[in-house]
mmCIF file with all atom_site columns, C-alpha atoms in Angstrom:
data_model
loop_
_atom_site.group_PDB
_atom_site.id
_atom_site.type_symbol
_atom_site.label_atom_id
_atom_site.label_alt_id
_atom_site.label_comp_id
_atom_site.label_asym_id
_atom_site.label_entity_id
_atom_site.label_seq_id
_atom_site.pdbx_PDB_ins_code
_atom_site.Cartn_x
_atom_site.Cartn_y
_atom_site.Cartn_z
_atom_site.occupancy
_atom_site.B_iso_or_equiv
_atom_site.pdbx_formal_charge
_atom_site.auth_seq_id
_atom_site.auth_comp_id
_atom_site.auth_asym_id
_atom_site.auth_atom_id
_atom_site.pdbx_PDB_model_num
ATOM 1   C CA . UNK A 1 1   ? 29.746  -14.189 -16.759 1.00 59.00 ? 1   UNK A CA 1
ATOM 2   C CA . UNK A 1 2   ? 30.184  -13.050 -13.192 1.00 72.00 ? 2   UNK A CA 1
ATOM 3   C CA . UNK A 1 3   ? 30.248  -15.438 -10.255 1.00 78.00 ? 3   UNK A CA 1
ATOM 4   C CA . UNK A 1 4   ? 26.682  -14.599 -9.187  1.00 81.00 ? 4   UNK A CA 1
ATOM 5   C CA . UNK A 1 5   ? 25.269  -15.466 -12.607 1.00 84.00 ? 5   UNK A CA 1
ATOM 6   C CA . UNK A 1 6   ? 27.374  -18.627 -12.865 1.00 86.00 ? 6   UNK A CA 1
ATOM 7   C CA . UNK A 1 7   ? 26.016  -19.828 -9.518  1.00 89.00 ? 7   UNK A CA 1
ATOM 8   C CA . UNK A 1 8   ? 22.500  -18.919 -10.597 1.00 90.00 ? 8   UNK A CA 1
ATOM 9   C CA . UNK A 1 9   ? 22.806  -20.935 -13.816 1.00 90.00 ? 9   UNK A CA 1
ATOM 10  C CA . UNK A 1 10  ? 24.045  -23.887 -11.765 1.00 90.00 ? 10  UNK A CA 1
ATOM 11  C CA . UNK A 1 11  ? 20.987  -23.551 -9.511  1.00 90.00 ? 11  UNK A CA 1
ATOM 12  C CA . UNK A 1 12  ? 18.753  -23.521 -12.585 1.00 91.00 ? 12  UNK A CA 1
ATOM 13  C CA . UNK A 1 13  ? 20.433  -26.663 -13.913 1.00 90.00 ? 13  UNK A CA 1
ATOM 14  C CA . UNK A 1 14  ? 19.843  -28.441 -10.603 1.00 88.00 ? 14  UNK A CA 1
ATOM 15  C CA . UNK A 1 15  ? 16.255  -27.190 -10.350 1.00 87.00 ? 15  UNK A CA 1
ATOM 16  C CA . UNK A 1 16  ? 15.257  -28.502 -13.787 1.00 87.00 ? 16  UNK A CA 1
ATOM 17  C CA . UNK A 1 17  ? 17.649  -31.448 -14.032 1.00 86.00 ? 17  UNK A CA 1
ATOM 18  C CA . UNK A 1 18  ? 19.374  -30.124 -17.165 1.00 90.00 ? 18  UNK A CA 1
ATOM 19  C CA . UNK A 1 19  ? 22.821  -29.057 -18.333 1.00 92.00 ? 19  UNK A CA 1
ATOM 20  C CA . UNK A 1 20  ? 23.513  -25.711 -19.990 1.00 92.00 ? 20  UNK A CA 1
ATOM 21  C CA . UNK A 1 21  ? 26.881  -25.538 -21.805 1.00 90.00 ? 21  UNK A CA 1
ATOM 22  C CA . UNK A 1 22  ? 29.044  -22.529 -20.964 1.00 87.00 ? 22  UNK A CA 1
ATOM 23  C CA . UNK A 1 23  ? 28.881  -21.361 -24.585 1.00 87.00 ? 23  UNK A CA 1
ATOM 24  C CA . UNK A 1 24  ? 25.070  -21.179 -24.376 1.00 89.00 ? 24  UNK A CA 1
ATOM 25  C CA . UNK A 1 25  ? 25.062  -19.717 -20.883 1.00 88.00 ? 25  UNK A CA 1
ATOM 26  C CA . UNK A 1 26  ? 27.105  -16.747 -22.094 1.00 89.00 ? 26  UNK A CA 1
ATOM 27  C CA . UNK A 1 27  ? 24.163  -15.666 -24.273 1.00 90.00 ? 27  UNK A CA 1
ATOM 28  C CA . UNK A 1 28  ? 21.497  -15.944 -21.554 1.00 90.00 ? 28  UNK A CA 1
ATOM 29  C CA . UNK A 1 29  ? 21.316  -12.239 -20.806 1.00 92.00 ? 29  UNK A CA 1
ATOM 30  C CA . UNK A 1 30  ? 17.625  -11.965 -19.848 1.00 93.00 ? 30  UNK A CA 1
ATOM 31  C CA . UNK A 1 31  ? 15.030  -14.099 -18.021 1.00 94.00 ? 31  UNK A CA 1
ATOM 32  C CA . UNK A 1 32  ? 13.167  -14.628 -21.312 1.00 94.00 ? 32  UNK A CA 1
ATOM 33  C CA . UNK A 1 33  ? 16.244  -16.063 -23.024 1.00 94.00 ? 33  UNK A CA 1
ATOM 34  C CA . UNK A 1 34  ? 16.885  -18.296 -20.031 1.00 94.00 ? 34  UNK A CA 1
ATOM 35  C CA . UNK A 1 35  ? 13.315  -19.611 -20.119 1.00 94.00 ? 35  UNK A CA 1
ATOM 36  C CA . UNK A 1 36  ? 13.590  -20.378 -23.824 1.00 94.00 ? 36  UNK A CA 1
ATOM 37  C CA . UNK A 1 37  ? 16.892  -22.179 -23.228 1.00 94.00 ? 37  UNK A CA 1
ATOM 38  C CA . UNK A 1 38  ? 15.331  -24.303 -20.482 1.00 94.00 ? 38  UNK A CA 1
ATOM 39  C CA . UNK A 1 39  ? 12.336  -25.179 -22.661 1.00 93.00 ? 39  UNK A CA 1
ATOM 40  C CA . UNK A 1 40  ? 14.651  -26.656 -25.293 1.00 92.00 ? 40  UNK A CA 1
ATOM 41  C CA . UNK A 1 41  ? 16.080  -29.017 -22.671 1.00 91.00 ? 41  UNK A CA 1
ATOM 42  C CA . UNK A 1 42  ? 13.013  -30.219 -20.774 1.00 89.00 ? 42  UNK A CA 1
ATOM 43  C CA . UNK A 1 43  ? 10.016  -32.282 -21.740 1.00 83.00 ? 43  UNK A CA 1
ATOM 44  C CA . UNK A 1 44  ? 7.121   -29.960 -22.640 1.00 83.00 ? 44  UNK A CA 1
ATOM 45  C CA . UNK A 1 45  ? 3.979   -30.518 -20.613 1.00 75.00 ? 45  UNK A CA 1
ATOM 46  C CA . UNK A 1 46  ? 0.307   -29.651 -20.590 1.00 74.00 ? 46  UNK A CA 1
ATOM 47  C CA . UNK A 1 47  ? -1.092  -26.655 -18.782 1.00 67.00 ? 47  UNK A CA 1
ATOM 48  C CA . UNK A 1 48  ? -1.865  -27.477 -15.143 1.00 66.00 ? 48  UNK A CA 1
ATOM 49  C CA . UNK A 1 49  ? -2.747  -23.963 -14.080 1.00 69.00 ? 49  UNK A CA 1
ATOM 50  C CA . UNK A 1 50  ? -0.694  -21.218 -12.514 1.00 79.00 ? 50  UNK A CA 1
ATOM 51  C CA . UNK A 1 51  ? 2.138   -22.608 -10.360 1.00 81.00 ? 51  UNK A CA 1
ATOM 52  C CA . UNK A 1 52  ? 2.222   -19.469 -8.225  1.00 87.00 ? 52  UNK A CA 1
ATOM 53  C CA . UNK A 1 53  ? -1.498  -19.756 -7.607  1.00 87.00 ? 53  UNK A CA 1
ATOM 54  C CA . UNK A 1 54  ? -1.158  -23.397 -6.591  1.00 85.00 ? 54  UNK A CA 1
ATOM 55  C CA . UNK A 1 55  ? 1.580   -22.571 -4.088  1.00 89.00 ? 55  UNK A CA 1
ATOM 56  C CA . UNK A 1 56  ? -0.436  -19.623 -2.772  1.00 92.00 ? 56  UNK A CA 1
ATOM 57  C CA . UNK A 1 57  ? -3.439  -21.858 -2.125  1.00 90.00 ? 57  UNK A CA 1
ATOM 58  C CA . UNK A 1 58  ? -1.189  -24.457 -0.460  1.00 90.00 ? 58  UNK A CA 1
ATOM 59  C CA . UNK A 1 59  ? 0.261   -21.818 1.866   1.00 94.00 ? 59  UNK A CA 1
ATOM 60  C CA . UNK A 1 60  ? -3.142  -20.309 2.564   1.00 93.00 ? 60  UNK A CA 1
ATOM 61  C CA . UNK A 1 61  ? -4.603  -23.698 3.491   1.00 92.00 ? 61  UNK A CA 1
ATOM 62  C CA . UNK A 1 62  ? -1.774  -24.272 5.961   1.00 93.00 ? 62  UNK A CA 1
ATOM 63  C CA . UNK A 1 63  ? -2.224  -20.850 7.588   1.00 94.00 ? 63  UNK A CA 1
ATOM 64  C CA . UNK A 1 64  ? -6.011  -21.163 7.818   1.00 93.00 ? 64  UNK A CA 1
ATOM 65  C CA . UNK A 1 65  ? -5.744  -24.682 9.253   1.00 92.00 ? 65  UNK A CA 1
ATOM 66  C CA . UNK A 1 66  ? -3.632  -23.250 12.079  1.00 91.00 ? 66  UNK A CA 1
ATOM 67  C CA . UNK A 1 67  ? -6.327  -20.648 12.770  1.00 90.00 ? 67  UNK A CA 1
ATOM 68  C CA . UNK A 1 68  ? -3.858  -17.811 12.304  1.00 92.00 ? 68  UNK A CA 1
ATOM 69  C CA . UNK A 1 69  ? -6.044  -15.995 9.788   1.00 90.00 ? 69  UNK A CA 1
ATOM 70  C CA . UNK A 1 70  ? -9.159  -16.360 7.652   1.00 91.00 ? 70  UNK A CA 1
ATOM 71  C CA . UNK A 1 71  ? -9.166  -16.940 3.920   1.00 88.00 ? 71  UNK A CA 1
ATOM 72  C CA . UNK A 1 72  ? -10.373 -13.378 3.407   1.00 89.00 ? 72  UNK A CA 1
ATOM 73  C CA . UNK A 1 73  ? -7.381  -11.978 5.320   1.00 90.00 ? 73  UNK A CA 1
ATOM 74  C CA . UNK A 1 74  ? -4.786  -13.919 3.342   1.00 92.00 ? 74  UNK A CA 1
ATOM 75  C CA . UNK A 1 75  ? -4.035  -11.775 0.320   1.00 93.00 ? 75  UNK A CA 1
ATOM 76  C CA . UNK A 1 76  ? -0.630  -11.801 -1.421  1.00 93.00 ? 76  UNK A CA 1
ATOM 77  C CA . UNK A 1 77  ? 0.301   -8.448  0.141   1.00 93.00 ? 77  UNK A CA 1
ATOM 78  C CA . UNK A 1 78  ? -0.786  -9.458  3.673   1.00 95.00 ? 78  UNK A CA 1
ATOM 79  C CA . UNK A 1 79  ? 2.066   -8.994  6.169   1.00 95.00 ? 79  UNK A CA 1
ATOM 80  C CA . UNK A 1 80  ? 3.126   -12.108 8.054   1.00 95.00 ? 80  UNK A CA 1
ATOM 81  C CA . UNK A 1 81  ? 3.878   -9.958  11.094  1.00 94.00 ? 81  UNK A CA 1
ATOM 82  C CA . UNK A 1 82  ? 0.155   -9.683  11.711  1.00 93.00 ? 82  UNK A CA 1
ATOM 83  C CA . UNK A 1 83  ? -0.543  -13.354 10.938  1.00 95.00 ? 83  UNK A CA 1
ATOM 84  C CA . UNK A 1 84  ? 2.040   -15.581 12.614  1.00 95.00 ? 84  UNK A CA 1
ATOM 85  C CA . UNK A 1 85  ? 1.793   -15.320 16.435  1.00 94.00 ? 85  UNK A CA 1
ATOM 86  C CA . UNK A 1 86  ? 4.813   -13.712 18.115  1.00 92.00 ? 86  UNK A CA 1
ATOM 87  C CA . UNK A 1 87  ? 4.643   -16.091 21.086  1.00 91.00 ? 87  UNK A CA 1
ATOM 88  C CA . UNK A 1 88  ? 6.929   -19.015 20.281  1.00 92.00 ? 88  UNK A CA 1
ATOM 89  C CA . UNK A 1 89  ? 7.152   -17.706 16.707  1.00 94.00 ? 89  UNK A CA 1
ATOM 90  C CA . UNK A 1 90  ? 10.459  -19.373 15.889  1.00 93.00 ? 90  UNK A CA 1
ATOM 91  C CA . UNK A 1 91  ? 9.064   -22.818 16.655  1.00 93.00 ? 91  UNK A CA 1
ATOM 92  C CA . UNK A 1 92  ? 5.740   -22.167 14.932  1.00 94.00 ? 92  UNK A CA 1
ATOM 93  C CA . UNK A 1 93  ? 7.480   -20.809 11.843  1.00 95.00 ? 93  UNK A CA 1
ATOM 94  C CA . UNK A 1 94  ? 9.704   -23.877 11.556  1.00 93.00 ? 94  UNK A CA 1
ATOM 95  C CA . UNK A 1 95  ? 6.706   -26.172 11.975  1.00 94.00 ? 95  UNK A CA 1
ATOM 96  C CA . UNK A 1 96  ? 5.001   -24.389 9.100   1.00 94.00 ? 96  UNK A CA 1
ATOM 97  C CA . UNK A 1 97  ? 8.057   -24.922 6.911   1.00 92.00 ? 97  UNK A CA 1
ATOM 98  C CA . UNK A 1 98  ? 8.127   -28.614 7.774   1.00 92.00 ? 98  UNK A CA 1
ATOM 99  C CA . UNK A 1 99  ? 4.439   -28.927 6.929   1.00 92.00 ? 99  UNK A CA 1
ATOM 100 C CA . UNK A 1 100 ? 4.979   -27.270 3.555   1.00 90.00 ? 100 UNK A CA 1
ATOM 101 C CA . UNK A 1 101 ? 7.964   -29.575 2.940   1.00 86.00 ? 101 UNK A CA 1
ATOM 102 C CA . UNK A 1 102 ? 10.281  -26.690 2.158   1.00 84.00 ? 102 UNK A CA 1
ATOM 103 C CA . UNK A 1 103 ? 13.917  -27.855 1.918   1.00 76.00 ? 103 UNK A CA 1
ATOM 104 C CA . UNK A 1 104 ? 15.461  -24.573 3.123   1.00 82.00 ? 104 UNK A CA 1
ATOM 105 C CA . UNK A 1 105 ? 12.823  -22.621 4.998   1.00 91.00 ? 105 UNK A CA 1
ATOM 106 C CA . UNK A 1 106 ? 13.716  -18.904 5.462   1.00 90.00 ? 106 UNK A CA 1
ATOM 107 C CA . UNK A 1 107 ? 15.083  -18.102 8.899   1.00 92.00 ? 107 UNK A CA 1
ATOM 108 C CA . UNK A 1 108 ? 13.673  -15.336 11.034  1.00 95.00 ? 108 UNK A CA 1
ATOM 109 C CA . UNK A 1 109 ? 16.038  -12.450 11.735  1.00 95.00 ? 109 UNK A CA 1
ATOM 110 C CA . UNK A 1 110 ? 17.007  -10.248 14.670  1.00 94.00 ? 110 UNK A CA 1
ATOM 111 C CA . UNK A 1 111 ? 15.881  -6.606  14.985  1.00 94.00 ? 111 UNK A CA 1
ATOM 112 C CA . UNK A 1 112 ? 18.302  -4.029  13.556  1.00 93.00 ? 112 UNK A CA 1
ATOM 113 C CA . UNK A 1 113 ? 18.981  -2.662  17.037  1.00 95.00 ? 113 UNK A CA 1
ATOM 114 C CA . UNK A 1 114 ? 20.123  -6.099  18.221  1.00 94.00 ? 114 UNK A CA 1
ATOM 115 C CA . UNK A 1 115 ? 22.351  -6.522  15.158  1.00 93.00 ? 115 UNK A CA 1
ATOM 116 C CA . UNK A 1 116 ? 23.892  -3.103  15.823  1.00 95.00 ? 116 UNK A CA 1
ATOM 117 C CA . UNK A 1 117 ? 24.534  -4.034  19.462  1.00 95.00 ? 117 UNK A CA 1
ATOM 118 C CA . UNK A 1 118 ? 26.238  -7.291  18.409  1.00 94.00 ? 118 UNK A CA 1
ATOM 119 C CA . UNK A 1 119 ? 28.463  -5.447  15.960  1.00 95.00 ? 119 UNK A CA 1
ATOM 120 C CA . UNK A 1 120 ? 29.367  -2.846  18.588  1.00 95.00 ? 120 UNK A CA 1
ATOM 121 C CA . UNK A 1 121 ? 30.198  -5.583  21.114  1.00 94.00 ? 121 UNK A CA 1
ATOM 122 C CA . UNK A 1 122 ? 32.399  -7.375  18.563  1.00 93.00 ? 122 UNK A CA 1
ATOM 123 C CA . UNK A 1 123 ? 34.281  -4.146  17.761  1.00 93.00 ? 123 UNK A CA 1
ATOM 124 C CA . UNK A 1 124 ? 34.808  -3.434  21.466  1.00 92.00 ? 124 UNK A CA 1
ATOM 125 C CA . UNK A 1 125 ? 36.015  -6.997  22.018  1.00 90.00 ? 125 UNK A CA 1
ATOM 126 C CA . UNK A 1 126 ? 38.578  -6.537  19.243  1.00 88.00 ? 126 UNK A CA 1
ATOM 127 C CA . UNK A 1 127 ? 40.006  -3.224  20.428  1.00 86.00 ? 127 UNK A CA 1
ATOM 128 C CA . UNK A 1 128 ? 39.863  -3.760  24.203  1.00 84.00 ? 128 UNK A CA 1
ATOM 129 C CA . UNK A 1 129 ? 43.033  -5.923  24.384  1.00 80.00 ? 129 UNK A CA 1
ATOM 130 C CA . UNK A 1 130 ? 44.893  -3.298  22.351  1.00 75.00 ? 130 UNK A CA 1
ATOM 131 C CA . UNK A 1 131 ? 43.779  -0.584  24.742  1.00 75.00 ? 131 UNK A CA 1
ATOM 132 C CA . UNK A 1 132 ? 44.713  -2.586  27.826  1.00 73.00 ? 132 UNK A CA 1
ATOM 133 C CA . UNK A 1 133 ? 48.089  -3.712  26.460  1.00 63.00 ? 133 UNK A CA 1
ATOM 134 C CA . UNK A 1 134 ? 49.055  -0.287  25.190  1.00 59.00 ? 134 UNK A CA 1
ATOM 135 C CA . UNK A 1 135 ? 51.761  -0.176  22.533  1.00 53.00 ? 135 UNK A CA 1
ATOM 136 C CA . UNK A 1 136 ? 53.162  -3.622  23.181  1.00 54.00 ? 136 UNK A CA 1
ATOM 137 C CA . UNK A 1 137 ? 52.641  -4.591  19.540  1.00 52.00 ? 137 UNK A CA 1
ATOM 138 C CA . UNK A 1 138 ? 55.328  -2.087  18.577  1.00 50.00 ? 138 UNK A CA 1
ATOM 139 C CA . UNK A 1 139 ? 57.827  -4.095  20.636  1.00 55.00 ? 139 UNK A CA 1
ATOM 140 C CA . UNK A 1 140 ? 56.936  -7.334  18.893  1.00 55.00 ? 140 UNK A CA 1
ATOM 141 C CA . UNK A 1 141 ? 54.320  -8.380  21.447  1.00 61.00 ? 141 UNK A CA 1
ATOM 142 C CA . UNK A 1 142 ? 51.638  -10.300 19.530  1.00 66.00 ? 142 UNK A CA 1
ATOM 143 C CA . UNK A 1 143 ? 49.523  -10.925 22.616  1.00 72.00 ? 143 UNK A CA 1
ATOM 144 C CA . UNK A 1 144 ? 46.985  -8.177  21.778  1.00 73.00 ? 144 UNK A CA 1
ATOM 145 C CA . UNK A 1 145 ? 46.298  -9.760  18.385  1.00 79.00 ? 145 UNK A CA 1
ATOM 146 C CA . UNK A 1 146 ? 45.758  -13.208 19.882  1.00 81.00 ? 146 UNK A CA 1
ATOM 147 C CA . UNK A 1 147 ? 43.544  -11.815 22.635  1.00 83.00 ? 147 UNK A CA 1
ATOM 148 C CA . UNK A 1 148 ? 41.573  -9.744  20.116  1.00 85.00 ? 148 UNK A CA 1
ATOM 149 C CA . UNK A 1 149 ? 40.843  -12.764 17.928  1.00 89.00 ? 149 UNK A CA 1
ATOM 150 C CA . UNK A 1 150 ? 39.731  -14.955 20.813  1.00 91.00 ? 150 UNK A CA 1
ATOM 151 C CA . UNK A 1 151 ? 37.728  -12.247 22.584  1.00 89.00 ? 151 UNK A CA 1
ATOM 152 C CA . UNK A 1 152 ? 35.935  -11.255 19.375  1.00 92.00 ? 152 UNK A CA 1
ATOM 153 C CA . UNK A 1 153 ? 35.013  -14.858 18.591  1.00 93.00 ? 153 UNK A CA 1
ATOM 154 C CA . UNK A 1 154 ? 33.871  -15.460 22.180  1.00 93.00 ? 154 UNK A CA 1
ATOM 155 C CA . UNK A 1 155 ? 31.787  -12.286 22.424  1.00 93.00 ? 155 UNK A CA 1
ATOM 156 C CA . UNK A 1 156 ? 30.216  -12.786 18.983  1.00 93.00 ? 156 UNK A CA 1
ATOM 157 C CA . UNK A 1 157 ? 29.350  -16.426 19.665  1.00 94.00 ? 157 UNK A CA 1
ATOM 158 C CA . UNK A 1 158 ? 27.902  -15.616 23.086  1.00 95.00 ? 158 UNK A CA 1
ATOM 159 C CA . UNK A 1 159 ? 25.922  -12.726 21.632  1.00 93.00 ? 159 UNK A CA 1
ATOM 160 C CA . UNK A 1 160 ? 24.425  -14.860 18.879  1.00 93.00 ? 160 UNK A CA 1
ATOM 161 C CA . UNK A 1 161 ? 23.383  -17.525 21.379  1.00 93.00 ? 161 UNK A CA 1
ATOM 162 C CA . UNK A 1 162 ? 22.000  -15.005 23.862  1.00 94.00 ? 162 UNK A CA 1
ATOM 163 C CA . UNK A 1 163 ? 19.904  -13.208 21.226  1.00 93.00 ? 163 UNK A CA 1
ATOM 164 C CA . UNK A 1 164 ? 18.660  -16.308 19.416  1.00 90.00 ? 164 UNK A CA 1
ATOM 165 C CA . UNK A 1 165 ? 15.225  -15.988 20.977  1.00 90.00 ? 165 UNK A CA 1
ATOM 166 C CA . UNK A 1 166 ? 14.988  -12.473 19.526  1.00 92.00 ? 166 UNK A CA 1
ATOM 167 C CA . UNK A 1 167 ? 14.927  -13.854 15.971  1.00 93.00 ? 167 UNK A CA 1
ATOM 168 C CA . UNK A 1 168 ? 11.269  -13.082 15.421  1.00 93.00 ? 168 UNK A CA 1
ATOM 169 C CA . UNK A 1 169 ? 11.252  -10.774 12.413  1.00 95.00 ? 169 UNK A CA 1
ATOM 170 C CA . UNK A 1 170 ? 10.626  -11.869 8.835   1.00 95.00 ? 170 UNK A CA 1
ATOM 171 C CA . UNK A 1 171 ? 13.273  -11.131 6.185   1.00 92.00 ? 171 UNK A CA 1
ATOM 172 C CA . UNK A 1 172 ? 12.072  -8.242  3.966   1.00 92.00 ? 172 UNK A CA 1
ATOM 173 C CA . UNK A 1 173 ? 11.810  -10.434 0.852   1.00 89.00 ? 173 UNK A CA 1
ATOM 174 C CA . UNK A 1 174 ? 9.555   -12.897 2.713   1.00 90.00 ? 174 UNK A CA 1
ATOM 175 C CA . UNK A 1 175 ? 7.602   -10.435 4.860   1.00 93.00 ? 175 UNK A CA 1
ATOM 176 C CA . UNK A 1 176 ? 4.330   -11.040 3.007   1.00 95.00 ? 176 UNK A CA 1
ATOM 177 C CA . UNK A 1 177 ? 2.217   -14.018 2.015   1.00 95.00 ? 177 UNK A CA 1
ATOM 178 C CA . UNK A 1 178 ? 3.131   -13.320 -1.603  1.00 93.00 ? 178 UNK A CA 1
ATOM 179 C CA . UNK A 1 179 ? 6.848   -13.284 -0.765  1.00 92.00 ? 179 UNK A CA 1
ATOM 180 C CA . UNK A 1 180 ? 6.666   -16.710 0.856   1.00 94.00 ? 180 UNK A CA 1
ATOM 181 C CA . UNK A 1 181 ? 4.624   -17.958 -2.091  1.00 93.00 ? 181 UNK A CA 1
ATOM 182 C CA . UNK A 1 182 ? 7.426   -16.921 -4.459  1.00 90.00 ? 182 UNK A CA 1
ATOM 183 C CA . UNK A 1 183 ? 9.909   -18.712 -2.205  1.00 90.00 ? 183 UNK A CA 1
ATOM 184 C CA . UNK A 1 184 ? 7.865   -21.915 -2.414  1.00 89.00 ? 184 UNK A CA 1
ATOM 185 C CA . UNK A 1 185 ? 7.737   -21.627 -6.195  1.00 87.00 ? 185 UNK A CA 1
ATOM 186 C CA . UNK A 1 186 ? 11.498  -21.132 -6.364  1.00 84.00 ? 186 UNK A CA 1
ATOM 187 C CA . UNK A 1 187 ? 12.444  -24.002 -4.063  1.00 82.00 ? 187 UNK A CA 1
ATOM 188 C CA . UNK A 1 188 ? 9.844   -26.705 -4.733  1.00 73.00 ? 188 UNK A CA 1
ATOM 189 C CA . UNK A 1 189 ? 11.858  -29.449 -6.373  1.00 63.00 ? 189 UNK A CA 1
ATOM 190 C CA . UNK A 1 190 ? 9.296   -30.701 -8.899  1.00 58.00 ? 190 UNK A CA 1
ATOM 191 C CA . UNK A 1 191 ? 5.744   -29.777 -9.836  1.00 50.00 ? 191 UNK A CA 1
ATOM 192 C CA . UNK A 1 192 ? 2.994   -32.341 -9.496  1.00 48.00 ? 192 UNK A CA 1
ATOM 193 C CA . UNK A 1 193 ? 2.928   -35.031 -12.197 1.00 46.00 ? 193 UNK A CA 1
ATOM 194 C CA . UNK A 1 194 ? 6.432   -34.191 -13.422 1.00 52.00 ? 194 UNK A CA 1
ATOM 195 C CA . UNK A 1 195 ? 6.194   -37.046 -15.918 1.00 58.00 ? 195 UNK A CA 1
ATOM 196 C CA . UNK A 1 196 ? 3.844   -34.784 -17.854 1.00 68.00 ? 196 UNK A CA 1
ATOM 197 C CA . UNK A 1 197 ? 6.683   -32.305 -18.382 1.00 78.00 ? 197 UNK A CA 1
ATOM 198 C CA . UNK A 1 198 ? 6.997   -28.561 -17.914 1.00 85.00 ? 198 UNK A CA 1
ATOM 199 C CA . UNK A 1 199 ? 4.944   -25.758 -19.385 1.00 86.00 ? 199 UNK A CA 1
ATOM 200 C CA . UNK A 1 200 ? 6.526   -22.484 -20.460 1.00 88.00 ? 200 UNK A CA 1
ATOM 201 C CA . UNK A 1 201 ? 4.526   -20.586 -17.849 1.00 88.00 ? 201 UNK A CA 1
ATOM 202 C CA . UNK A 1 202 ? 5.711   -22.922 -15.082 1.00 87.00 ? 202 UNK A CA 1
ATOM 203 C CA . UNK A 1 203 ? 9.319   -22.459 -16.152 1.00 91.00 ? 203 UNK A CA 1
ATOM 204 C CA . UNK A 1 204 ? 8.832   -18.688 -16.322 1.00 91.00 ? 204 UNK A CA 1
ATOM 205 C CA . UNK A 1 205 ? 7.299   -18.564 -12.847 1.00 89.00 ? 205 UNK A CA 1
ATOM 206 C CA . UNK A 1 206 ? 10.088  -20.654 -11.357 1.00 91.00 ? 206 UNK A CA 1
ATOM 207 C CA . UNK A 1 207 ? 12.856  -18.628 -13.023 1.00 93.00 ? 207 UNK A CA 1
ATOM 208 C CA . UNK A 1 208 ? 11.314  -15.395 -11.765 1.00 91.00 ? 208 UNK A CA 1
ATOM 209 C CA . UNK A 1 209 ? 10.893  -16.786 -8.251  1.00 89.00 ? 209 UNK A CA 1
ATOM 210 C CA . UNK A 1 210 ? 14.489  -18.048 -8.232  1.00 90.00 ? 210 UNK A CA 1
ATOM 211 C CA . UNK A 1 211 ? 15.779  -14.595 -9.207  1.00 91.00 ? 211 UNK A CA 1
ATOM 212 C CA . UNK A 1 212 ? 13.804  -13.011 -6.360  1.00 88.00 ? 212 UNK A CA 1
ATOM 213 C CA . UNK A 1 213 ? 14.901  -15.676 -3.892  1.00 85.00 ? 213 UNK A CA 1
ATOM 214 C CA . UNK A 1 214 ? 18.590  -15.671 -4.821  1.00 87.00 ? 214 UNK A CA 1
ATOM 215 C CA . UNK A 1 215 ? 19.215  -11.977 -5.518  1.00 88.00 ? 215 UNK A CA 1
ATOM 216 C CA . UNK A 1 216 ? 16.376  -10.195 -3.647  1.00 85.00 ? 216 UNK A CA 1
ATOM 217 C CA . UNK A 1 217 ? 15.570  -8.352  -6.895  1.00 87.00 ? 217 UNK A CA 1
ATOM 218 C CA . UNK A 1 218 ? 11.868  -7.799  -7.519  1.00 85.00 ? 218 UNK A CA 1
ATOM 219 C CA . UNK A 1 219 ? 11.637  -4.961  -10.043 1.00 88.00 ? 219 UNK A CA 1
ATOM 220 C CA . UNK A 1 220 ? 12.340  -6.631  -13.384 1.00 91.00 ? 220 UNK A CA 1
ATOM 221 C CA . UNK A 1 221 ? 10.626  -7.919  -16.511 1.00 93.00 ? 221 UNK A CA 1
ATOM 222 C CA . UNK A 1 222 ? 11.217  -10.886 -18.782 1.00 93.00 ? 222 UNK A CA 1
ATOM 223 C CA . UNK A 1 223 ? 13.443  -8.699  -20.955 1.00 94.00 ? 223 UNK A CA 1
ATOM 224 C CA . UNK A 1 224 ? 15.442  -7.043  -18.178 1.00 94.00 ? 224 UNK A CA 1
ATOM 225 C CA . UNK A 1 225 ? 19.153  -7.696  -18.621 1.00 92.00 ? 225 UNK A CA 1
ATOM 226 C CA . UNK A 1 226 ? 20.843  -9.487  -15.745 1.00 90.00 ? 226 UNK A CA 1
ATOM 227 C CA . UNK A 1 227 ? 23.925  -7.251  -15.711 1.00 89.00 ? 227 UNK A CA 1
ATOM 228 C CA . UNK A 1 228 ? 22.870  -3.876  -17.077 1.00 90.00 ? 228 UNK A CA 1
ATOM 229 C CA . UNK A 1 229 ? 19.333  -3.695  -15.615 1.00 89.00 ? 229 UNK A CA 1
ATOM 230 C CA . UNK A 1 230 ? 19.408  -5.970  -12.546 1.00 88.00 ? 230 UNK A CA 1
ATOM 231 C CA . UNK A 1 231 ? 23.066  -5.202  -11.757 1.00 86.00 ? 231 UNK A CA 1
ATOM 232 C CA . UNK A 1 232 ? 24.020  -8.810  -11.156 1.00 84.00 ? 232 UNK A CA 1
ATOM 233 C CA . UNK A 1 233 ? 27.700  -9.730  -11.304 1.00 77.00 ? 233 UNK A CA 1
#
């Protein structure tokens, strides 16, 4: 198994509170096989309805309560860009995550143009000392290297701080109500009434959501192969 899949199996073990021996993990080549493996190691439970639907309704209630949208507007494919206010969005977004009790709420991102500007500034900061010092490195002068390291770190750190308020865009995987719903399914530590056990459909939903959350892969079926079809390492 590649490192990505090993880390994913470890995440699954933590999520369900189980242990999967390496010998068994080697044979878990599809989501369906992984679900079946999990079901042999957890207490089976009674059907409590669709987990994804429950998380969707929980998210929708939170959004409606904040008067950001109406129930009719909140469909799975609804874009968050048109729902969450841009004014003070970073703070509002974090408050929503706290309300939903999400352990690792997705962070908003900077526009591509800002990222490109930060990269360009970092590259300039690296090469500027070399340009100013000329060919001193050829004479054993390591000053340009030292200056490049410090100037790149300083410029990058300052740029990240200066553009922090520009982090107002939603990551592509979580740009819709449905995307955030899948995130909640993947990260919620335990379903309600865990003493009643897990149903196969709950396990399936969580495994699928974890794949989307961890690898940003959305086009797959229960029988898609992790390596050959989803191209995971």
